Tab-separated table of C-alpha atoms in Angstrom:
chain	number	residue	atom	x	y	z
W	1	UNK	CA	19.291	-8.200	-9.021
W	2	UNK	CA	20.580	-5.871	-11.641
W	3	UNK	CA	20.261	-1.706	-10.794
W	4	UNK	CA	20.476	0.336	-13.306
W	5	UNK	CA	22.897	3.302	-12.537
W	6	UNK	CA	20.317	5.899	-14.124
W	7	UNK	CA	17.419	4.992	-11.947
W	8	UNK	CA	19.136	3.214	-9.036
W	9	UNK	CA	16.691	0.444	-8.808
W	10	UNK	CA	16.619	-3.040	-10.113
W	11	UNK	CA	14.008	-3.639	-12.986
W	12	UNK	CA	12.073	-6.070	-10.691
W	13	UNK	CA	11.009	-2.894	-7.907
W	14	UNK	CA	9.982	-0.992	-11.013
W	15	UNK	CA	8.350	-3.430	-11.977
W	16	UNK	CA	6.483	-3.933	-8.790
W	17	UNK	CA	5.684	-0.065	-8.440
W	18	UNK	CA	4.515	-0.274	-12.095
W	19	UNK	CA	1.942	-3.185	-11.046
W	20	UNK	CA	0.843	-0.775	-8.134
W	21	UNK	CA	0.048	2.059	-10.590
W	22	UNK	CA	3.126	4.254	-10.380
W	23	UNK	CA	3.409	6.189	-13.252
W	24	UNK	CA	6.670	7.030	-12.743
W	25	UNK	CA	7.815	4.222	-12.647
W	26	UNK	CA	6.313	3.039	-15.571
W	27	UNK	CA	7.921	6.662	-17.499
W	28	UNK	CA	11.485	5.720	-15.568
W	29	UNK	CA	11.493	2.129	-17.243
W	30	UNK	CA	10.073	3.419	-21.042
W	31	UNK	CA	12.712	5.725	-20.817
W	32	UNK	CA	15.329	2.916	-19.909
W	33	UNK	CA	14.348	0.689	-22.751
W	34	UNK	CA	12.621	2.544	-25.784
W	35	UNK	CA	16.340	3.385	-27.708
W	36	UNK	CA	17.542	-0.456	-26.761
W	37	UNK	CA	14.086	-2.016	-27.878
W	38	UNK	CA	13.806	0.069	-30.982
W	39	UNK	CA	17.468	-0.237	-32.046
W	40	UNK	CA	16.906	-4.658	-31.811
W	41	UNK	CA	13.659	-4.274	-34.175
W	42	UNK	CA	16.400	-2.823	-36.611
W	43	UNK	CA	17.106	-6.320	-37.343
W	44	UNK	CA	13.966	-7.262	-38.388
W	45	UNK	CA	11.985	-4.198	-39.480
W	46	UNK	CA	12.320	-0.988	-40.720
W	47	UNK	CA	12.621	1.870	-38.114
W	48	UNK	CA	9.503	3.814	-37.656
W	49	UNK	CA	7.605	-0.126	-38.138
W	50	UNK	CA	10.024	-1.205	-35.233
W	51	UNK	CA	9.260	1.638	-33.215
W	52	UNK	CA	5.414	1.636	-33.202
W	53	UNK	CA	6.092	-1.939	-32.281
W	54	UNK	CA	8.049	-0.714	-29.046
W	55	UNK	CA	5.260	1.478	-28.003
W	56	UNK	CA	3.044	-1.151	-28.547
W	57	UNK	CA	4.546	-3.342	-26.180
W	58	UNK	CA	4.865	-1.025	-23.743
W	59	UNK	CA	1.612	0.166	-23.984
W	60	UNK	CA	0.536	-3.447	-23.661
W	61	UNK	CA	2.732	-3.763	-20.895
W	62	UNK	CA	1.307	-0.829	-18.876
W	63	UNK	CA	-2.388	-2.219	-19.729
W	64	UNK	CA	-2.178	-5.853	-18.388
W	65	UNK	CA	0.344	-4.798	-15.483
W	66	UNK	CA	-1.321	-6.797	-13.440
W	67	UNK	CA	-1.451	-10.139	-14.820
W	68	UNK	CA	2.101	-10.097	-17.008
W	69	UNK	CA	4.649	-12.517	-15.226
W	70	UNK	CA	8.017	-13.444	-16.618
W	71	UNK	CA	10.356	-16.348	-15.779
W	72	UNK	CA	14.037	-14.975	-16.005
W	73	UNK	CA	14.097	-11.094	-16.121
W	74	UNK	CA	12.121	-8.320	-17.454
W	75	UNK	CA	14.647	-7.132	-19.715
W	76	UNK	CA	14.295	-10.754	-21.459
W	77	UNK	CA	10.418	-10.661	-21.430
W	78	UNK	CA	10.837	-7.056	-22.990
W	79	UNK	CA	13.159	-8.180	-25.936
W	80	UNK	CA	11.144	-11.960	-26.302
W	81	UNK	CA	7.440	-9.823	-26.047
W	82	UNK	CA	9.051	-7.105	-29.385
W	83	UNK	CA	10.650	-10.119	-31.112
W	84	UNK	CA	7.329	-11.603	-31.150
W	85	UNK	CA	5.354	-8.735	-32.309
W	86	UNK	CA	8.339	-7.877	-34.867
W	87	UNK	CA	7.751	-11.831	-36.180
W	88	UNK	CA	3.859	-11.498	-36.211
W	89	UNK	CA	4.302	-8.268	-38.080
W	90	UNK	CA	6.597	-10.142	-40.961
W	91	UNK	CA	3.916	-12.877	-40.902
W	92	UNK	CA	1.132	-10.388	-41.739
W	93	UNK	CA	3.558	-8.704	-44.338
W	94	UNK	CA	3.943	-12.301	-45.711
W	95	UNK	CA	0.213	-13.103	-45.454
W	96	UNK	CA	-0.312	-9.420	-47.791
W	97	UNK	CA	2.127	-11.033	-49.994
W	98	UNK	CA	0.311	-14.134	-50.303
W	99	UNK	CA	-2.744	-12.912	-50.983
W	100	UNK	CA	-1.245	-10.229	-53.497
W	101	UNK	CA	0.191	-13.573	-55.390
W	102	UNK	CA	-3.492	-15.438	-55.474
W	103	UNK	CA	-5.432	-12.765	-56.573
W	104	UNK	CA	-2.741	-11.644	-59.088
W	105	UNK	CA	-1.522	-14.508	-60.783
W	106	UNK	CA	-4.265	-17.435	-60.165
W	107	UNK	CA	-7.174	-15.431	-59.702
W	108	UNK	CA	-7.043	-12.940	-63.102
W	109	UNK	CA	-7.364	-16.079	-64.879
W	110	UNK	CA	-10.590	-17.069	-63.164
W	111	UNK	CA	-12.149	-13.573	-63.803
W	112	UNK	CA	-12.453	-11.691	-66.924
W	113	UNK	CA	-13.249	-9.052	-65.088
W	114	UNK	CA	-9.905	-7.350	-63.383
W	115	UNK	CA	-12.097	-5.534	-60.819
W	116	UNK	CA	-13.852	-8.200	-59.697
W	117	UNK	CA	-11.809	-7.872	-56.628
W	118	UNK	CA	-9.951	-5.341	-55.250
W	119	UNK	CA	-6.425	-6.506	-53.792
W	120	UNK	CA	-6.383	-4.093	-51.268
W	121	UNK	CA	-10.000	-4.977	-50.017
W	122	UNK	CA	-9.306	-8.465	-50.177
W	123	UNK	CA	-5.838	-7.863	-48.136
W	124	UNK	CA	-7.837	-5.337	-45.208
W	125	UNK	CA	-10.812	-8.373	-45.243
W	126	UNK	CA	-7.999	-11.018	-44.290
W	127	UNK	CA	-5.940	-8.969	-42.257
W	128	UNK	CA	-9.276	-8.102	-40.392
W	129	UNK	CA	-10.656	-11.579	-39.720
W	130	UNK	CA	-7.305	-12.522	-38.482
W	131	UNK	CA	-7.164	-10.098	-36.062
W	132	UNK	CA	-10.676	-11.201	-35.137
W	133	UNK	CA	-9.670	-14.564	-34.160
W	134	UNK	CA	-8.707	-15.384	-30.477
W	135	UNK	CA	-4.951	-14.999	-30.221
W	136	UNK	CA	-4.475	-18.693	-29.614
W	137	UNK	CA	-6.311	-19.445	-32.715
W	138	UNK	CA	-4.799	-16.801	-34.827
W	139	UNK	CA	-1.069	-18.256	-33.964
W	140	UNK	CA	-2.119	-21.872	-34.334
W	141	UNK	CA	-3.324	-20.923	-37.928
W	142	UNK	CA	-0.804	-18.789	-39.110
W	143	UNK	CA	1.656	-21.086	-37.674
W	144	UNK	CA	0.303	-23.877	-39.839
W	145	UNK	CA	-0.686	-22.248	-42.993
W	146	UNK	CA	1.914	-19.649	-43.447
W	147	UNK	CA	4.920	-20.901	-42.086
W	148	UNK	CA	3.844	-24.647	-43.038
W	149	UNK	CA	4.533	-26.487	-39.440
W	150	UNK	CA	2.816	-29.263	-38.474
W	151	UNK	CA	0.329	-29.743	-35.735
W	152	UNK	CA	3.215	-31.968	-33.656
W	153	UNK	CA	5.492	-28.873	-34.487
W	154	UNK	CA	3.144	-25.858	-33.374
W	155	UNK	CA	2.364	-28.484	-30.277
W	156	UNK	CA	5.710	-28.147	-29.008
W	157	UNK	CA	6.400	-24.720	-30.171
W	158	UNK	CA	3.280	-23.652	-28.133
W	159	UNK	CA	3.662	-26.663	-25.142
W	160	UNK	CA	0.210	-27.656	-25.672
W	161	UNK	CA	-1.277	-31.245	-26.936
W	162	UNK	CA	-1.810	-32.174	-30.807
W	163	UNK	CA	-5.426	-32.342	-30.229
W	164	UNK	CA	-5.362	-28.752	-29.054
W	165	UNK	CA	-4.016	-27.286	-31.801
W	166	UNK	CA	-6.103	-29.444	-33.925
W	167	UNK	CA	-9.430	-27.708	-32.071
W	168	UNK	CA	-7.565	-24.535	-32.451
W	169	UNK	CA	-7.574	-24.324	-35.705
W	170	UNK	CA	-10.815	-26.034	-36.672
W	171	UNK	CA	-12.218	-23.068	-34.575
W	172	UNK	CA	-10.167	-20.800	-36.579
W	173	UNK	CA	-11.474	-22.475	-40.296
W	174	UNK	CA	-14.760	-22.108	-38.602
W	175	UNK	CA	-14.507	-18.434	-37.628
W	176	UNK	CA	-12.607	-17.487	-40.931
W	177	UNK	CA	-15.216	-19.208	-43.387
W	178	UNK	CA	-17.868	-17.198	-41.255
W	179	UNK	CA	-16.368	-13.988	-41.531
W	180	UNK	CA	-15.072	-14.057	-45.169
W	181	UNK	CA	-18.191	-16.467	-46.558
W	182	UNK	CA	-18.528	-14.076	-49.481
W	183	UNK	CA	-14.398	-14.333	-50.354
W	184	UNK	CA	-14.590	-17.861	-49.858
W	185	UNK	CA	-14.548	-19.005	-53.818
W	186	UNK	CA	-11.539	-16.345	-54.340
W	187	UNK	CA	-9.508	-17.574	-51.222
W	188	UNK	CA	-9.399	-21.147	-51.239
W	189	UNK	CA	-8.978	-21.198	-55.049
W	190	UNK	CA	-5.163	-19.834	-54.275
W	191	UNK	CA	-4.570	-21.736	-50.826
């Protein structure tokens, strides 16, 4: 077990106090990794993005305390849990981007009218539904339409079954045409 020379106990009793309740334990290990987590977002966001997505974590971390488990080390289920929210961050950037592109240059040709729709509405409506989505969904889906992998691909990424991600993101279709029924000419115009 690895001890930290600052606090003088191994990541794994913090992380048992932490899962009792223990504040301080919680503080001792934000304190331990905040300036290491924030400086590895560096390398995929900009500074003030990659530290809300620290806090985030560890405010996620402190919230489901009870049911996180890791396989190696908490120090690796720290730096995998940020890399994953950085990555999901770029996708959203990339799914702004996206959108930006349809409604900009496919979309003004479809509507005289250049405030038909309002790219920043349209971008908050997406964003929105997405985040409305289960989490499985939302990953299957963005997974397949944004980053273009097939279902075999997200199936192993994921270590699920075809046909799961196959319901997964029928579900998600399903969901999404509910929620944005009234964007639904503009959206799948572009996609």
């Amino acid at each position: 077990m690895r001890k930290d020379k600052s606090f003088g106990v191994s990541d794994e009793t913090l992380f048992l106090q932490i899962r009792q309740g223990c504040r301080k334990s919680f503080d001792a290990l934000f304190i331990k990794y905040y300036p290491v987590l924030c400086a590895y977002t560096r390398q995929f966001l900009e500074p003030e993005d990659g530290e809300e997505v620290v806090q985030e974590v560890m405010v996620w971390l402190w919230e489901n305390r009870q049911r996180v488990t890791f396989e190696t080390s908490l120090r690796n289920y720290l730096f995998r849990a940020v890399r994953n929210r950085c990555l999901s961050l770029i996708d959203r950037n990339e799914l702004k981007r996206k959108a930006y592109h349809i409604v900009h240059e496919k979309m003004s040709s479809h509507f005289e009218n250049p405030d038909f729709y309002d790219y920043e509405e349209l971008t908050r409506r997406i964003e929105e539904a997405l985040t409305h989505l289960p989490e499985s969904y939302r990953e299957a889906f963005e997974l397949n339409r944004f980053h273009r992998l097939t279902y075999k691909e997200i199936a192993e990424r994921l270590k699920v079954s075809s046909k799961t991600i196959d319901y997964r993101i029928q579900q998600a279709l399903r969901q999404l045409r509910i929620e944005l029924k009234d964007l639904l000419p503009i959206l799948f115009l572009g996609l």
